[in-house]
PDB file of C-alpha atoms in Angstrom:
ATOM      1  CA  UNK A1331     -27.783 -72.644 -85.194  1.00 53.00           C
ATOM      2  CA  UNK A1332     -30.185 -70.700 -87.292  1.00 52.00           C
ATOM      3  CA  UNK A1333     -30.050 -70.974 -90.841  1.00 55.00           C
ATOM      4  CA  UNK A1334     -31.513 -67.774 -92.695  1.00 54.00           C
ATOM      5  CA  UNK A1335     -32.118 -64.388 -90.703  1.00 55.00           C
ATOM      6  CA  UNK A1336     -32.631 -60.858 -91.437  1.00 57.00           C
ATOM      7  CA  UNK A1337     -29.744 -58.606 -91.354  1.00 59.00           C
ATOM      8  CA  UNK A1338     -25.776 -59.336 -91.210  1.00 63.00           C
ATOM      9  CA  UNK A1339     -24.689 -61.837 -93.372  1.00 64.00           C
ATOM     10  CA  UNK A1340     -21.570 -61.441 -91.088  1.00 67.00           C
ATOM     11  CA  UNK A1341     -23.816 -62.342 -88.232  1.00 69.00           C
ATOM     12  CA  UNK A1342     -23.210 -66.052 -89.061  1.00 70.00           C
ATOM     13  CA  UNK A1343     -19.272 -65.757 -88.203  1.00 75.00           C
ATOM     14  CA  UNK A1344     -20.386 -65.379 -84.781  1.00 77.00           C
ATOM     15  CA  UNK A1345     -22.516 -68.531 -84.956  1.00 78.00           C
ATOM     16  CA  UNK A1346     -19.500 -70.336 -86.338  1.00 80.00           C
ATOM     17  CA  UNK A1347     -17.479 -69.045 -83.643  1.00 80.00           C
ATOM     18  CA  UNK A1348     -19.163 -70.224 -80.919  1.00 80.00           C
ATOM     19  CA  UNK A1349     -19.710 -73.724 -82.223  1.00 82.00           C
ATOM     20  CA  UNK A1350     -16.118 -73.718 -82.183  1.00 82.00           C
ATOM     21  CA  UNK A1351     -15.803 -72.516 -79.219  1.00 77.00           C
ATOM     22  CA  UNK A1352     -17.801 -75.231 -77.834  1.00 76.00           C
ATOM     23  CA  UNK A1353     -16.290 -78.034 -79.852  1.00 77.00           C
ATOM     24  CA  UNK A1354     -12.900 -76.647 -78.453  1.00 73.00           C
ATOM     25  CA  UNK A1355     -13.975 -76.927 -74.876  1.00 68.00           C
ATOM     26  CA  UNK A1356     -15.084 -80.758 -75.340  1.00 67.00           C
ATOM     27  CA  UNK A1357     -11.905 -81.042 -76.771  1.00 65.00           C
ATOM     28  CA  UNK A1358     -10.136 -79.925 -73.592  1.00 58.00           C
ATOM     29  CA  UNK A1359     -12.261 -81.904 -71.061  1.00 55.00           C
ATOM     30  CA  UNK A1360     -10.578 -84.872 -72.930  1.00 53.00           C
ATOM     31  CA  UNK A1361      -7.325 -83.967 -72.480  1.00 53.00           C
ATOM     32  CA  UNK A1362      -7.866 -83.591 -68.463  1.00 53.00           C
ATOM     33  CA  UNK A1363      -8.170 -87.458 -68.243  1.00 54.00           C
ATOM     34  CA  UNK A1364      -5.707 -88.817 -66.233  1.00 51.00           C
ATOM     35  CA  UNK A1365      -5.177 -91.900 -68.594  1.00 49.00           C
ATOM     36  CA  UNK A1366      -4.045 -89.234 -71.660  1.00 55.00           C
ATOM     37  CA  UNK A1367      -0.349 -88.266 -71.834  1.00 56.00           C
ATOM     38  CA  UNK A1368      -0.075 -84.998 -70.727  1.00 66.00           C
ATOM     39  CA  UNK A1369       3.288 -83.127 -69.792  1.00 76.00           C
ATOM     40  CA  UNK A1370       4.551 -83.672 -66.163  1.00 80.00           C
ATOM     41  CA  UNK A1371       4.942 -81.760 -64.150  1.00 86.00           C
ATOM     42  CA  UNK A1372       1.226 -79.524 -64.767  1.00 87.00           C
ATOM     43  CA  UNK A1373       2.181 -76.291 -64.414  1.00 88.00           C
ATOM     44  CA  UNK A1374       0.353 -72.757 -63.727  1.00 88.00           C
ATOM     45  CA  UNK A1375       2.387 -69.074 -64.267  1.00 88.00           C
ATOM     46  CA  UNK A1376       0.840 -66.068 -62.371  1.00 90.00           C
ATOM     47  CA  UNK A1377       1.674 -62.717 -61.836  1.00 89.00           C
ATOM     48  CA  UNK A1378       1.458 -60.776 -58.638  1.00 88.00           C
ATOM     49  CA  UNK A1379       2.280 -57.706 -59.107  1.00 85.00           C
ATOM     50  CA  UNK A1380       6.050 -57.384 -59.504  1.00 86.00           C
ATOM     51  CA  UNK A1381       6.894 -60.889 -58.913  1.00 88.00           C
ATOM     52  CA  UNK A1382       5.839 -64.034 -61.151  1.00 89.00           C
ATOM     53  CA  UNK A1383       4.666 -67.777 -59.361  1.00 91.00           C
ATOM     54  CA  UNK A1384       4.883 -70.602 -60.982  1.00 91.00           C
ATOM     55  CA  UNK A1385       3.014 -73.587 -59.227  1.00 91.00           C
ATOM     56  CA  UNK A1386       3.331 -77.460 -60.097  1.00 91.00           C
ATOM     57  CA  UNK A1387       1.727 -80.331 -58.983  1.00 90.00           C
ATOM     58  CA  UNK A1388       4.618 -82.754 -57.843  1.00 89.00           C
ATOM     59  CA  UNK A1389       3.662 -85.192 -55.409  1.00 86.00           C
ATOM     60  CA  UNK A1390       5.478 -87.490 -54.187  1.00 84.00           C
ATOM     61  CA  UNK A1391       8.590 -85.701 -54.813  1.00 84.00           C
ATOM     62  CA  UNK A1392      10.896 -84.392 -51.802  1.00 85.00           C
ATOM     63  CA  UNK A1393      12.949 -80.736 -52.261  1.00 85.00           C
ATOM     64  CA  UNK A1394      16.226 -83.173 -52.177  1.00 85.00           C
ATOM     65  CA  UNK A1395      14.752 -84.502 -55.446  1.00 83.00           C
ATOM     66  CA  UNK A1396      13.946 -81.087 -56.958  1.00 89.00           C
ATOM     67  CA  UNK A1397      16.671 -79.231 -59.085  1.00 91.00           C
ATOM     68  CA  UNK A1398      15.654 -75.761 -60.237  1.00 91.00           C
ATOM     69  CA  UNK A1399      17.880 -73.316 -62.162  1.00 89.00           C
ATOM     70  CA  UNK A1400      16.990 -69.955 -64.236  1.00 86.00           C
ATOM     71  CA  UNK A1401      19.045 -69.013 -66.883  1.00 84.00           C
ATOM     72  CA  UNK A1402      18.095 -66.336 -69.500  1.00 82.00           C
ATOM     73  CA  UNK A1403      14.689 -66.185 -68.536  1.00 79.00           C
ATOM     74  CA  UNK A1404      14.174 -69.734 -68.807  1.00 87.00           C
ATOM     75  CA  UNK A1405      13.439 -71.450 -65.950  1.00 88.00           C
ATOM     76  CA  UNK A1406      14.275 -75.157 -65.835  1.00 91.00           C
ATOM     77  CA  UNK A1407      13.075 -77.809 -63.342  1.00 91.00           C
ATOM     78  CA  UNK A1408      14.084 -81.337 -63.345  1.00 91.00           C
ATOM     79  CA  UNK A1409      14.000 -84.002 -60.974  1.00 89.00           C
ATOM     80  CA  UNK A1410      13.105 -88.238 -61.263  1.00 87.00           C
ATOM     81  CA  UNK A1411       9.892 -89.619 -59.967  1.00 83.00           C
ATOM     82  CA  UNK A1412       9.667 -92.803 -58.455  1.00 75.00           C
ATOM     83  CA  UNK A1413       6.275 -93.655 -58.119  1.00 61.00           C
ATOM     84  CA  UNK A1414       6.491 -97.249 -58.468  1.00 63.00           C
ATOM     85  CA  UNK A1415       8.945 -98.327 -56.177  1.00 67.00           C
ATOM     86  CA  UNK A1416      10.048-101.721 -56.606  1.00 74.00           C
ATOM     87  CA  UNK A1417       7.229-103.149 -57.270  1.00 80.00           C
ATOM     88  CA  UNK A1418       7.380-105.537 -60.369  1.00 82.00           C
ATOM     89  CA  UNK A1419       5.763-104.618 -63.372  1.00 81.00           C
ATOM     90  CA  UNK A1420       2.914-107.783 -63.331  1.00 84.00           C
ATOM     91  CA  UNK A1421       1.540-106.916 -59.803  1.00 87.00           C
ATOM     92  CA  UNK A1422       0.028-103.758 -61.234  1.00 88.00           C
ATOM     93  CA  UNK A1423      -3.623-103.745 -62.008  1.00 88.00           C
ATOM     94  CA  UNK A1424      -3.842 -99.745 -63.305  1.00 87.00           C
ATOM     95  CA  UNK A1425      -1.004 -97.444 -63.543  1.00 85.00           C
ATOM     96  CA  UNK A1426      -1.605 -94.071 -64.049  1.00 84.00           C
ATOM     97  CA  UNK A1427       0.889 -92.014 -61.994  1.00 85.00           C
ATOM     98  CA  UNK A1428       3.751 -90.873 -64.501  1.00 82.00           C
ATOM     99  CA  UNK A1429       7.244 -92.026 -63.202  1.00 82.00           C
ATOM    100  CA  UNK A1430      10.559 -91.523 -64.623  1.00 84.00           C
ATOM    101  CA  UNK A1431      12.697 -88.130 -65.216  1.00 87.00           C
ATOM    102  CA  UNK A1432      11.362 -85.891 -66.056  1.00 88.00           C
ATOM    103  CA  UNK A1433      12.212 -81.657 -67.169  1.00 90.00           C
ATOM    104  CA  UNK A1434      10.285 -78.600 -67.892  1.00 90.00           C
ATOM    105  CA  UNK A1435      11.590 -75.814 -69.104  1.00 88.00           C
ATOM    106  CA  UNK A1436       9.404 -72.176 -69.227  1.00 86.00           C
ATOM    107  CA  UNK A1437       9.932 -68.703 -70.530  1.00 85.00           C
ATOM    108  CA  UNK A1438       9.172 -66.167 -68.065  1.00 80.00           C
ATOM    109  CA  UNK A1439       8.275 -62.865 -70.115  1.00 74.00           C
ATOM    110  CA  UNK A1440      10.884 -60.210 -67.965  1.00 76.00           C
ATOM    111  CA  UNK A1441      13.849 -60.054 -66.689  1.00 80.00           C
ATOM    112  CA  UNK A1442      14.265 -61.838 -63.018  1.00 83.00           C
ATOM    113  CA  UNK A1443      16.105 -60.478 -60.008  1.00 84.00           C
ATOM    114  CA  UNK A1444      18.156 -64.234 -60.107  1.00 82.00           C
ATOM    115  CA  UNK A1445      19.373 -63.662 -56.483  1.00 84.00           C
ATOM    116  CA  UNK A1446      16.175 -63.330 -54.744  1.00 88.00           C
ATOM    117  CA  UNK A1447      14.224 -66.453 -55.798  1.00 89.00           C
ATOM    118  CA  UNK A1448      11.768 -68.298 -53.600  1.00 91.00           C
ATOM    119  CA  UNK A1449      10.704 -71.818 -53.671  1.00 91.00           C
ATOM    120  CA  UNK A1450       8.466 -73.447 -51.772  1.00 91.00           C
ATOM    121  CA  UNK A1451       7.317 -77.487 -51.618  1.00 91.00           C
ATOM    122  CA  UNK A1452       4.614 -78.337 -49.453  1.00 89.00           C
ATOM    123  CA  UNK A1453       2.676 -81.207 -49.403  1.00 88.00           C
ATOM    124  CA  UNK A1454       3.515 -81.894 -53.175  1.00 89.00           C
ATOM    125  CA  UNK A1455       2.784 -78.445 -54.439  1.00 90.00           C
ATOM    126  CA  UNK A1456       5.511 -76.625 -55.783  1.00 91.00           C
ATOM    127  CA  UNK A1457       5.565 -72.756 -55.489  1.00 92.00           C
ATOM    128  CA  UNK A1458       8.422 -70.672 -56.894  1.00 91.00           C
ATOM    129  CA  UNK A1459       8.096 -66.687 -56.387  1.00 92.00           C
ATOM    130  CA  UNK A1460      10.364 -65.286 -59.100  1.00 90.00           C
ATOM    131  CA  UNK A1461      10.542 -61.582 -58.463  1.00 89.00           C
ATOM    132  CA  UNK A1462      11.379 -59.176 -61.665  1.00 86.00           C
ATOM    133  CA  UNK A1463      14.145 -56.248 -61.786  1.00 84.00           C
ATOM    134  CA  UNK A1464      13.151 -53.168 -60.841  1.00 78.00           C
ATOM    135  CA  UNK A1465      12.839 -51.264 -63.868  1.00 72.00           C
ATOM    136  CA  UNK A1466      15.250 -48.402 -63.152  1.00 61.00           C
ATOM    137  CA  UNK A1467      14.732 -44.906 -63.635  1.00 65.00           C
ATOM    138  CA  UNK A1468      14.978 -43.333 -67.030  1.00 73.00           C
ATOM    139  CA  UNK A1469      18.891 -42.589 -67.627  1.00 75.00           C
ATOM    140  CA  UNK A1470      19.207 -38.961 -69.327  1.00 81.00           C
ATOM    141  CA  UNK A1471      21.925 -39.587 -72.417  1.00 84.00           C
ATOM    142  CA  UNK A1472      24.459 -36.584 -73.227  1.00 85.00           C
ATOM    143  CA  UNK A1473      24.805 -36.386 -76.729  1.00 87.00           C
ATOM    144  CA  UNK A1474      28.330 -35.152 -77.510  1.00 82.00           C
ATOM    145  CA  UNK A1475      29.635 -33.293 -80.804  1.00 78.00           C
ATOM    146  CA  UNK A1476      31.021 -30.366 -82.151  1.00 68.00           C
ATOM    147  CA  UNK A1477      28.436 -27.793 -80.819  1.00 60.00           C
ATOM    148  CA  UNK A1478      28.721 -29.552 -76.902  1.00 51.00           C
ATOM    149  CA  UNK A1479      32.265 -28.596 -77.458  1.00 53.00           C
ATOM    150  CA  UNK A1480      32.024 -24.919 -78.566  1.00 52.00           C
ATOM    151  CA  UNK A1481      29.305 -24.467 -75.932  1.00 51.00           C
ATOM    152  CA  UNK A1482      31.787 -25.230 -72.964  1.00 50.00           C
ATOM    153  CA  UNK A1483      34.376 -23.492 -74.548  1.00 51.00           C
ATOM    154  CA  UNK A1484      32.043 -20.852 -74.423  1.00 49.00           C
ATOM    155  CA  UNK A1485      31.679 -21.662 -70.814  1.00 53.00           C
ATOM    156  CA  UNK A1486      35.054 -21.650 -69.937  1.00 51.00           C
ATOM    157  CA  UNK A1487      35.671 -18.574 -72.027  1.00 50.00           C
ATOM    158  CA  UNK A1488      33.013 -17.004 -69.606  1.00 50.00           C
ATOM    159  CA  UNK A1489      34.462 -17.996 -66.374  1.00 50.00           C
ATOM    160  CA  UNK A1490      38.303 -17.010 -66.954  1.00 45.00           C
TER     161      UNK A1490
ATOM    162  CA  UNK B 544     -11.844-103.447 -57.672  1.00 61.00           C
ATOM    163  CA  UNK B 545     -13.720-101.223 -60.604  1.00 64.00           C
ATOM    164  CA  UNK B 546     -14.649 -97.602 -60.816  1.00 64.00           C
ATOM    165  CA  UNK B 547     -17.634 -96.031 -60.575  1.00 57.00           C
ATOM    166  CA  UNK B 548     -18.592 -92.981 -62.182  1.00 53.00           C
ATOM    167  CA  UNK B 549     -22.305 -90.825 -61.924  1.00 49.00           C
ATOM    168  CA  UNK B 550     -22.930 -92.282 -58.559  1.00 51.00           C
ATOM    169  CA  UNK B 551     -25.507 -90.486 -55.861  1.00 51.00           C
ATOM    170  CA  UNK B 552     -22.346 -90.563 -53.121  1.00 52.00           C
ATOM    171  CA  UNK B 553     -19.927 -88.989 -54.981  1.00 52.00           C
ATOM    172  CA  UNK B 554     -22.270 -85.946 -56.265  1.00 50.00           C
ATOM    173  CA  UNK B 555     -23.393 -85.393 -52.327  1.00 50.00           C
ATOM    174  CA  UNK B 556     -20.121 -84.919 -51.922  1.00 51.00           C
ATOM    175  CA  UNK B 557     -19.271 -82.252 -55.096  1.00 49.00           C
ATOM    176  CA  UNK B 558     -22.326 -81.129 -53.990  1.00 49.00           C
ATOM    177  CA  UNK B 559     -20.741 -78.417 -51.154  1.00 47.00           C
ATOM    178  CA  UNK B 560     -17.911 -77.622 -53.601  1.00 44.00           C
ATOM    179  CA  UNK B 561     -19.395 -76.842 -56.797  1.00 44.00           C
ATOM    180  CA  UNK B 562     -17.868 -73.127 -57.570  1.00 53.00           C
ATOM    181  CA  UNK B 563     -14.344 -75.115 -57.726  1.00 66.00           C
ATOM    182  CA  UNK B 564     -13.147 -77.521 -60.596  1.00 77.00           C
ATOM    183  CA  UNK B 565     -13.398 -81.686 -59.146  1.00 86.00           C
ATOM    184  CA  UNK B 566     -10.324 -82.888 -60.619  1.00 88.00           C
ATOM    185  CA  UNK B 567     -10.117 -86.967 -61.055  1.00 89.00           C
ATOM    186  CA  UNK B 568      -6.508 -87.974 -59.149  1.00 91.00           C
ATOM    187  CA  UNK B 569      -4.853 -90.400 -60.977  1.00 89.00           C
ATOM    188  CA  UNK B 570      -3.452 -94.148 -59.246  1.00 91.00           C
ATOM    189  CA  UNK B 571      -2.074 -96.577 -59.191  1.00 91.00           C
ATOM    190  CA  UNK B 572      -3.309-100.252 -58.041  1.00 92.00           C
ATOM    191  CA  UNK B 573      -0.910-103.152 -56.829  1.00 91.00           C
ATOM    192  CA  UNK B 574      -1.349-106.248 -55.239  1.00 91.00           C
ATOM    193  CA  UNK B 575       0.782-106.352 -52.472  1.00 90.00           C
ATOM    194  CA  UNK B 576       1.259-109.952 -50.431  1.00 89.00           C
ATOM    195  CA  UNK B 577      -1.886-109.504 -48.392  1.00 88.00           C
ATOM    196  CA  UNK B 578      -3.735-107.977 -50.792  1.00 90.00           C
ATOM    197  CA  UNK B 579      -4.063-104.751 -52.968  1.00 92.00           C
ATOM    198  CA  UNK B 580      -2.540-101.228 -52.298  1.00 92.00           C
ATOM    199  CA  UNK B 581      -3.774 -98.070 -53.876  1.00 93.00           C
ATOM    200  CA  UNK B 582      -1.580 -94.826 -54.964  1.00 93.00           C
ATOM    201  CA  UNK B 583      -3.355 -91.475 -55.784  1.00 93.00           C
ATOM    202  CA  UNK B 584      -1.942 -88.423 -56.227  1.00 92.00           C
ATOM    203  CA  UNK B 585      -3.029 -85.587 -54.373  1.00 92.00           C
ATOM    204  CA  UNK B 586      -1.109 -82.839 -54.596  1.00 91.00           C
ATOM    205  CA  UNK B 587      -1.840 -79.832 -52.041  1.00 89.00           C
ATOM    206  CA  UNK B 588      -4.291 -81.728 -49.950  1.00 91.00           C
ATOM    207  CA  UNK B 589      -3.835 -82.311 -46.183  1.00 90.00           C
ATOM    208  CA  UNK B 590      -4.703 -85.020 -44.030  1.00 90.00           C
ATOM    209  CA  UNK B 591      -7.369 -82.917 -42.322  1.00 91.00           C
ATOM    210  CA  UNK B 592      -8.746 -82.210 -45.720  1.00 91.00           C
ATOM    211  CA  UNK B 593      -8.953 -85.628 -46.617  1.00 93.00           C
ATOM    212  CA  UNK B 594     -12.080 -87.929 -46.838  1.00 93.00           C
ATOM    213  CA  UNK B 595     -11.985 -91.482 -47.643  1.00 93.00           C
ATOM    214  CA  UNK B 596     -14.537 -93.266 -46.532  1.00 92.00           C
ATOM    215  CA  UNK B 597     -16.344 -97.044 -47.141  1.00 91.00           C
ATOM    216  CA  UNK B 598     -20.028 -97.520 -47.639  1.00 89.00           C
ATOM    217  CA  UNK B 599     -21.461-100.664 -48.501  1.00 86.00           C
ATOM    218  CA  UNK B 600     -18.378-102.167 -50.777  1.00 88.00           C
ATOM    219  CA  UNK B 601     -17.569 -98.691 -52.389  1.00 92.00           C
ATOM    220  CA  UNK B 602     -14.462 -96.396 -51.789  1.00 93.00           C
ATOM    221  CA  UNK B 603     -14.635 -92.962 -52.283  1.00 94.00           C
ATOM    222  CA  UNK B 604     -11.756 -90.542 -51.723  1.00 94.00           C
ATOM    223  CA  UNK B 605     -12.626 -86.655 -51.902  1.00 94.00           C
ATOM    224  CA  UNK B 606      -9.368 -84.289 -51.180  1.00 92.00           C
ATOM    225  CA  UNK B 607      -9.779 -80.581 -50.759  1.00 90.00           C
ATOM    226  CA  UNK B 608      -7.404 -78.088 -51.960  1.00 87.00           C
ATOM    227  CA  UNK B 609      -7.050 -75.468 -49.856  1.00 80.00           C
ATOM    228  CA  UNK B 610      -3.727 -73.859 -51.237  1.00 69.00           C
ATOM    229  CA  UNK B 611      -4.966 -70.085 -51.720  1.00 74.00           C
ATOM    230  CA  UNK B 612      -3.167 -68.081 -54.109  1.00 78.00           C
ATOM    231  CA  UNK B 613      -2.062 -64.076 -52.882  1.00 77.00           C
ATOM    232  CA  UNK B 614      -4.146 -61.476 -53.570  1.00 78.00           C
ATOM    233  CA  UNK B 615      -4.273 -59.857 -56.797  1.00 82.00           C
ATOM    234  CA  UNK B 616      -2.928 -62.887 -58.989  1.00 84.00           C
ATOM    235  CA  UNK B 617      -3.684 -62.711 -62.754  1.00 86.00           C
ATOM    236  CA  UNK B 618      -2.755 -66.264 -64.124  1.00 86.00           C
ATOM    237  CA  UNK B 619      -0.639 -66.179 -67.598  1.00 84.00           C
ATOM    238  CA  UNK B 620      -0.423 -69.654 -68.146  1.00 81.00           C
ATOM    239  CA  UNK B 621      -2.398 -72.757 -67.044  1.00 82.00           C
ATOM    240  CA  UNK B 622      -1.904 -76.335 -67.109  1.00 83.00           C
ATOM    241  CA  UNK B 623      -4.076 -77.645 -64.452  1.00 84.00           C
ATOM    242  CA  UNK B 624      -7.308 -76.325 -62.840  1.00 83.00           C
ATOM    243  CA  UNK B 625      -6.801 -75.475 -58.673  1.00 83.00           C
ATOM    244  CA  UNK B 626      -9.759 -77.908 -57.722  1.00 85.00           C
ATOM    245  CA  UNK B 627     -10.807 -81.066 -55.464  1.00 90.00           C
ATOM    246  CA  UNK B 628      -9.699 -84.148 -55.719  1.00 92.00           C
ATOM    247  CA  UNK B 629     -12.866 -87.099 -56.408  1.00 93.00           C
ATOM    248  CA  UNK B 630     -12.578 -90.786 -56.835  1.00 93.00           C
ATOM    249  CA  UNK B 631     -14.784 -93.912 -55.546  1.00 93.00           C
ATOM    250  CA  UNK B 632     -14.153 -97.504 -56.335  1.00 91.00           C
ATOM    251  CA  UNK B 633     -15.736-100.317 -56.107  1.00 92.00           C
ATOM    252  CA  UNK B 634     -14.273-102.874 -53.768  1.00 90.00           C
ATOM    253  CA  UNK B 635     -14.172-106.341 -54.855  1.00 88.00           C
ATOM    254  CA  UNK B 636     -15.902-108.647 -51.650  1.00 87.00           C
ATOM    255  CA  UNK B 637     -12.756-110.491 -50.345  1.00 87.00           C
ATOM    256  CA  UNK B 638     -11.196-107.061 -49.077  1.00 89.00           C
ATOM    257  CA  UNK B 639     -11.373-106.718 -45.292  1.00 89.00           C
ATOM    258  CA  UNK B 640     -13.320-103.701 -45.038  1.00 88.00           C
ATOM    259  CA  UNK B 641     -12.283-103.415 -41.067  1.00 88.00           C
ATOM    260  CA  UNK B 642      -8.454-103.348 -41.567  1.00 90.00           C
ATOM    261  CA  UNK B 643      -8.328-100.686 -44.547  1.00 92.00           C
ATOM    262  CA  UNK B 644      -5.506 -98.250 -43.818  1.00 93.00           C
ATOM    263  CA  UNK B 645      -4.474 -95.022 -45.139  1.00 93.00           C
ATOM    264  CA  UNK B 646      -0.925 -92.963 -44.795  1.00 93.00           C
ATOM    265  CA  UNK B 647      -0.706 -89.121 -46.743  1.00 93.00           C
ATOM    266  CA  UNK B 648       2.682 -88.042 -47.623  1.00 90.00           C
ATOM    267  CA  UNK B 649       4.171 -85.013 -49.893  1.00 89.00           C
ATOM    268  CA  UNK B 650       0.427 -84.879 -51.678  1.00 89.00           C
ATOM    269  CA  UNK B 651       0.503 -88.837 -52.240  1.00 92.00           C
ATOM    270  CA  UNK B 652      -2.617 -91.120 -50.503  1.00 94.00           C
ATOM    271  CA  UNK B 653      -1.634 -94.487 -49.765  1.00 93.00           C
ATOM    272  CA  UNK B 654      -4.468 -96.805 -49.105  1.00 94.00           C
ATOM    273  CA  UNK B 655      -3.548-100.605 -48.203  1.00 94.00           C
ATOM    274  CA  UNK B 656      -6.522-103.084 -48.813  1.00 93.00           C
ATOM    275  CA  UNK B 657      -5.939-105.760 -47.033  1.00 93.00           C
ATOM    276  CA  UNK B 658      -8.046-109.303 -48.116  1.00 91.00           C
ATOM    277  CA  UNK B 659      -9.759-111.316 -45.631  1.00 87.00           C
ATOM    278  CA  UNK B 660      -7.439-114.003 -44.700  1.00 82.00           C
ATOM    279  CA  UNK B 661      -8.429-117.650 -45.819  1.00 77.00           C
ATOM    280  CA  UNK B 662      -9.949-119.694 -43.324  1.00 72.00           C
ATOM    281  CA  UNK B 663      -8.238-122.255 -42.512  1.00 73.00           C
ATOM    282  CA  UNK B 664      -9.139-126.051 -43.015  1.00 79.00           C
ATOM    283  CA  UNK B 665     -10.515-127.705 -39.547  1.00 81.00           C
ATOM    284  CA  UNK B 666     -10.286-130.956 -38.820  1.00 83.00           C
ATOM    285  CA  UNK B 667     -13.851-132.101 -37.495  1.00 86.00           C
ATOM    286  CA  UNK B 668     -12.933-135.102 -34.891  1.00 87.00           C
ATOM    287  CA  UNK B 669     -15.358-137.689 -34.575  1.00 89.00           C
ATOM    288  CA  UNK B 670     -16.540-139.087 -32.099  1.00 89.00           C
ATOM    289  CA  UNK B 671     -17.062-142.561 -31.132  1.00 87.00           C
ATOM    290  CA  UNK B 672     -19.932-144.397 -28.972  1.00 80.00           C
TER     291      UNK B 672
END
């Protein structure tokens, strides 16, 4: 980081930025260790042109397991992972696999066309194709009032 | 059974797949009755895109993800990187390296790691003149 240049005093901001920047992305390879608490399941949101996908990574879970709902764009999953088994507690040398319920709730940004949702599990990936509402056309309002009234008056006036 | 990180194995491996993110899974380690079984989670990979293999007393397991997304995706939100799967172990010397087994099901490797079985005492008979 240089100390003393010519021009821009504002130059330094970027400086300061990227050391930030930097410091921010060591902070995020920390948080992809597997031995941190993180929230389960990971989830990713993409858009595809009018439809939004939402992956997560749920192995070991079975669609009989899953329960998905959307409500007011909120999109709820829920379900209970068994990772363990019955396996008692002492016989475990590392345990990193999260187990328990667990529920995830996320905002999807538009409006969602509720009766054609598609979900997909395969091989403990979870894909669910939420298509939006076709934004209908723009609706023409008739503004009614004293001068709509005289006019077809008028009109009627005309034809008789 | 330890970890082993840095190793000359494992970046041979990443070697072929460096454009993508190598994810560490995380497991789970047991000791079962005949010895120890091992739980990773591996969500999206395949059987067919599955390595494990043994070398010398070390474990590696290297899953590909080959779950492409549809053209034209712009992501809004991420939680985890799409990327490979990359883990080796060190295997303690009592494990049987000849009967290690493997099942993949719903994204979860299951590796059983059997010990070698105890010899058993032999009674020498002696012989007499």
């Amino acid at each position: 980081m240089p100390i003393f240049r010519w021009g821009s005093a504002l130059d330094a901001f970027r400086d300061l930025e990227r050391e930030v920047d930097r410091w921010m992305k060591s902070v995020d390879i920390t948080f992809e260790n597997p031995r941190l608490g993180r929230p389960f399941p990971s989830l990713n949101l993409y858009e595809i042109g009018d439809t939004y996908l939402i992956t997560a990574e749920l192995s070991s879970c079975v669609a009989s397991d899953l329960d998905l709902s959307v409500a007011n764009g909120v999109v709820t999953m829920r379900g209970t992972r068994d990772a363990s088994g019955d396996i008692p507690e002492d016989r475990y040398r590392r345990s990193e696999r999260p187990s328990g319920k667990w529920e995830r709730s996320i905002s999807v940004p538009e409006r969602i066309d509720d009766d054609n949702i598609r979900a997909e599990l395969t091989n403990g990936l979870l894909r669910l194709y939420l298509p939006k509402v076709p934004s209908a056309a723009p609706k023409q309002i008739h503004v009614g009032g004293d001068n709509a009234s005289t006019s077809t008056r008028i009109n009627q006036e005309e034809q008789s | 059974m330890n970890e082993s990180t840095n190793d000359e194995n494992e970046s041979q491996l990443a070697a072929g797949v460096s454009q993508q993110w190598v994810r560490t899974p995380p497991i789970d380690i047991f000791e079962t009755d005949d010895g120890l079984m091992l739980r990773a989670d591996l969500p999206g990979v395949t059987s067919e895109n599955l390595e494990l293999q043994v070398q010398d007393n070390r474990l590696t397991l290297f899953g590909r993800v080959t779950a492409e997304l549809p053209e034209g995706a712009t992501l809004l939100h991420q939680e985890y990187h799409q990327g490979d799967f990359l883990r080796s172990f060190i295997l303690s010397d009592d494990v049987d390296h000849d009967r290690i087994s493997a099942k993949l099901t719903n994204g979860v490797l299951e590796v059983s790691l059997p010990k070698i079985p105890r010899a058993q005492p032999r009674k020498i008979s002696i012989q007499t003149d």
